[in-house]
JSON list of C-alpha atoms in Angstrom, two decimals:
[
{"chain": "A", "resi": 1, "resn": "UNK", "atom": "CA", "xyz": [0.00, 0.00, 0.00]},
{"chain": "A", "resi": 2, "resn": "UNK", "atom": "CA", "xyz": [2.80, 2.32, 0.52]},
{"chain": "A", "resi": 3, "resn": "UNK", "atom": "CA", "xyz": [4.26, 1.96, -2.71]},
{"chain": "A", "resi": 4, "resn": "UNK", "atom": "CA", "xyz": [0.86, 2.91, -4.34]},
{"chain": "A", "resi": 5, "resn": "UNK", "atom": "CA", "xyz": [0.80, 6.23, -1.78]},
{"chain": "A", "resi": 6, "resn": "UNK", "atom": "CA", "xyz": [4.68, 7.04, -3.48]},
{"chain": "A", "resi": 7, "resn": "UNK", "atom": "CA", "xyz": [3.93, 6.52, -6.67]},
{"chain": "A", "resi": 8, "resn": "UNK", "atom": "CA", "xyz": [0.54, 8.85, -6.46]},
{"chain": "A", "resi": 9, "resn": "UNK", "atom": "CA", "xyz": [2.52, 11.52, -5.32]},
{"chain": "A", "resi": 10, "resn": "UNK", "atom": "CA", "xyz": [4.53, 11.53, -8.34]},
{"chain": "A", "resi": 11, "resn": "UNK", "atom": "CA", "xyz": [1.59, 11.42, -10.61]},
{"chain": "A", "resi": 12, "resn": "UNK", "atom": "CA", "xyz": [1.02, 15.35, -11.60]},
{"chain": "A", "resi": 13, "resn": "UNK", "atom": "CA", "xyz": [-2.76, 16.95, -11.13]},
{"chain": "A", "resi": 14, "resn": "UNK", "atom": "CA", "xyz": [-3.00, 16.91, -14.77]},
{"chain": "A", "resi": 15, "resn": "UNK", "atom": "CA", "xyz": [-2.43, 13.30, -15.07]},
{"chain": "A", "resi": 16, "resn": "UNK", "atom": "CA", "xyz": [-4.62, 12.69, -12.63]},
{"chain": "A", "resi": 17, "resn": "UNK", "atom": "CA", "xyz": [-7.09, 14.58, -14.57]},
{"chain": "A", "resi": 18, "resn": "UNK", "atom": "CA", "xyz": [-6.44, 12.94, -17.50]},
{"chain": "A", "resi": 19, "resn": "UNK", "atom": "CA", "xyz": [-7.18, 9.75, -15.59]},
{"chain": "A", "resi": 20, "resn": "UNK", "atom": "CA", "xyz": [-10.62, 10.56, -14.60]},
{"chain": "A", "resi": 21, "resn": "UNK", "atom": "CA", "xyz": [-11.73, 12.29, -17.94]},
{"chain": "A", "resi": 22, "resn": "UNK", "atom": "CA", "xyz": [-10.97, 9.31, -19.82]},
{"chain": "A", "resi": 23, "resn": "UNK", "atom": "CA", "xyz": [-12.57, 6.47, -17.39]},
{"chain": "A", "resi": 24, "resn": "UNK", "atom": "CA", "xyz": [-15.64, 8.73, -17.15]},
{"chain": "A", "resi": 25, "resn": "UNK", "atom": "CA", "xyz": [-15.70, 8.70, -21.12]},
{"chain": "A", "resi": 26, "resn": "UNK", "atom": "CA", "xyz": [-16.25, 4.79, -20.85]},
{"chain": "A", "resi": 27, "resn": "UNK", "atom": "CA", "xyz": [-12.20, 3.73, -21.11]},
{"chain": "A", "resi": 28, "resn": "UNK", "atom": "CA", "xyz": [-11.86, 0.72, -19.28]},
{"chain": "A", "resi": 29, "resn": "UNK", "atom": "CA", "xyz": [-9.22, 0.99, -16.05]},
{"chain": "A", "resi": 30, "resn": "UNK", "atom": "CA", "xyz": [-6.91, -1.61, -18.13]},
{"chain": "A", "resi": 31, "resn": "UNK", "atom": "CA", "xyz": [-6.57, 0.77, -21.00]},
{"chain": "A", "resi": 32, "resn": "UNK", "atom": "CA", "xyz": [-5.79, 4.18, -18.97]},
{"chain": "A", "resi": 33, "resn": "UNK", "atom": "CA", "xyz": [-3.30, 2.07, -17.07]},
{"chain": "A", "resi": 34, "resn": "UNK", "atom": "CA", "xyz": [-1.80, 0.59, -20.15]},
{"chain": "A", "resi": 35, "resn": "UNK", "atom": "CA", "xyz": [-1.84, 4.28, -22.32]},
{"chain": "A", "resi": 36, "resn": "UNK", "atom": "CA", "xyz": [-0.42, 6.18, -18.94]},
{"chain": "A", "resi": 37, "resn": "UNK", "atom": "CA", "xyz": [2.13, 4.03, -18.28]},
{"chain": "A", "resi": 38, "resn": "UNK", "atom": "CA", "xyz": [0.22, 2.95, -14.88]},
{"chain": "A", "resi": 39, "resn": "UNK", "atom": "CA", "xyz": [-0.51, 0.30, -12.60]},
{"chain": "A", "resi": 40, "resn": "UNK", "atom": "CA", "xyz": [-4.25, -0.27, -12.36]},
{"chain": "A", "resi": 41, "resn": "UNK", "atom": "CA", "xyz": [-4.49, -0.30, -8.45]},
{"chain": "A", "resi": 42, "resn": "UNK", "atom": "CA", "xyz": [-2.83, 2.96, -8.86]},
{"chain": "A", "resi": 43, "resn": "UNK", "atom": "CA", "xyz": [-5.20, 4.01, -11.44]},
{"chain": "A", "resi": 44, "resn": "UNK", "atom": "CA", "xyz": [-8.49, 3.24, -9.58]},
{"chain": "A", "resi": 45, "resn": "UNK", "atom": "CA", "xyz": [-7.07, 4.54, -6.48]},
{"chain": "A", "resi": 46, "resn": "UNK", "atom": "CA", "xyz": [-6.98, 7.87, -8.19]},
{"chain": "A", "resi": 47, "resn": "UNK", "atom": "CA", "xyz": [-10.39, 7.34, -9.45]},
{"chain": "A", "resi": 48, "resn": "UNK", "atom": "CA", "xyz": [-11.48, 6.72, -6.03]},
{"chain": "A", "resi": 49, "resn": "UNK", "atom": "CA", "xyz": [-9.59, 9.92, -4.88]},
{"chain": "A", "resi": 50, "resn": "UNK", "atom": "CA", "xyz": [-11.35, 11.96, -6.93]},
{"chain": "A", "resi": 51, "resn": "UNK", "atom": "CA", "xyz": [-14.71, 10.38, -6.91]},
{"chain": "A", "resi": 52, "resn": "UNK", "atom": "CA", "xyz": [-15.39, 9.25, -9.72]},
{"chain": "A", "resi": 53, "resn": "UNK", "atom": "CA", "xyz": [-15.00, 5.06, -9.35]},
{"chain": "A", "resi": 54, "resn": "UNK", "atom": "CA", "xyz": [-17.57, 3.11, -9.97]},
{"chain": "A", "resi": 55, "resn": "UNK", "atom": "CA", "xyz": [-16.80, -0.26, -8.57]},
{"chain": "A", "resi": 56, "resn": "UNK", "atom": "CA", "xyz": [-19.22, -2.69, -10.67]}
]
């Protein structure tokens, strides 16, 4: 879990950003973490973060 906290903190706002626009836009968590160069727990924890995961 700690790793996941160090590597958000190196992910910029506007990456972040980027990260919620395009899962909210209907791109799968797989393919923002594959496009961003991301791990998907990192990815969905900054969806979570920001409000905008939808766990299914």
């Amino acid at each position: 879990m700690c790793l996941l906290i160090v590597m958000q903190d190196r992910i910029s706002d506007e990456k972040m950003q980027i990260v919620k626009n395009l899962y909210l836009s209907g791109i799968s968590e797989e393919f923002i973490a594959l496009q961003l160069d991301l791990e998907i727990p990192v990815v969905i924890k900054i969806l979570k973060e920001l409000g905008a995961y939808k766990e299914t």
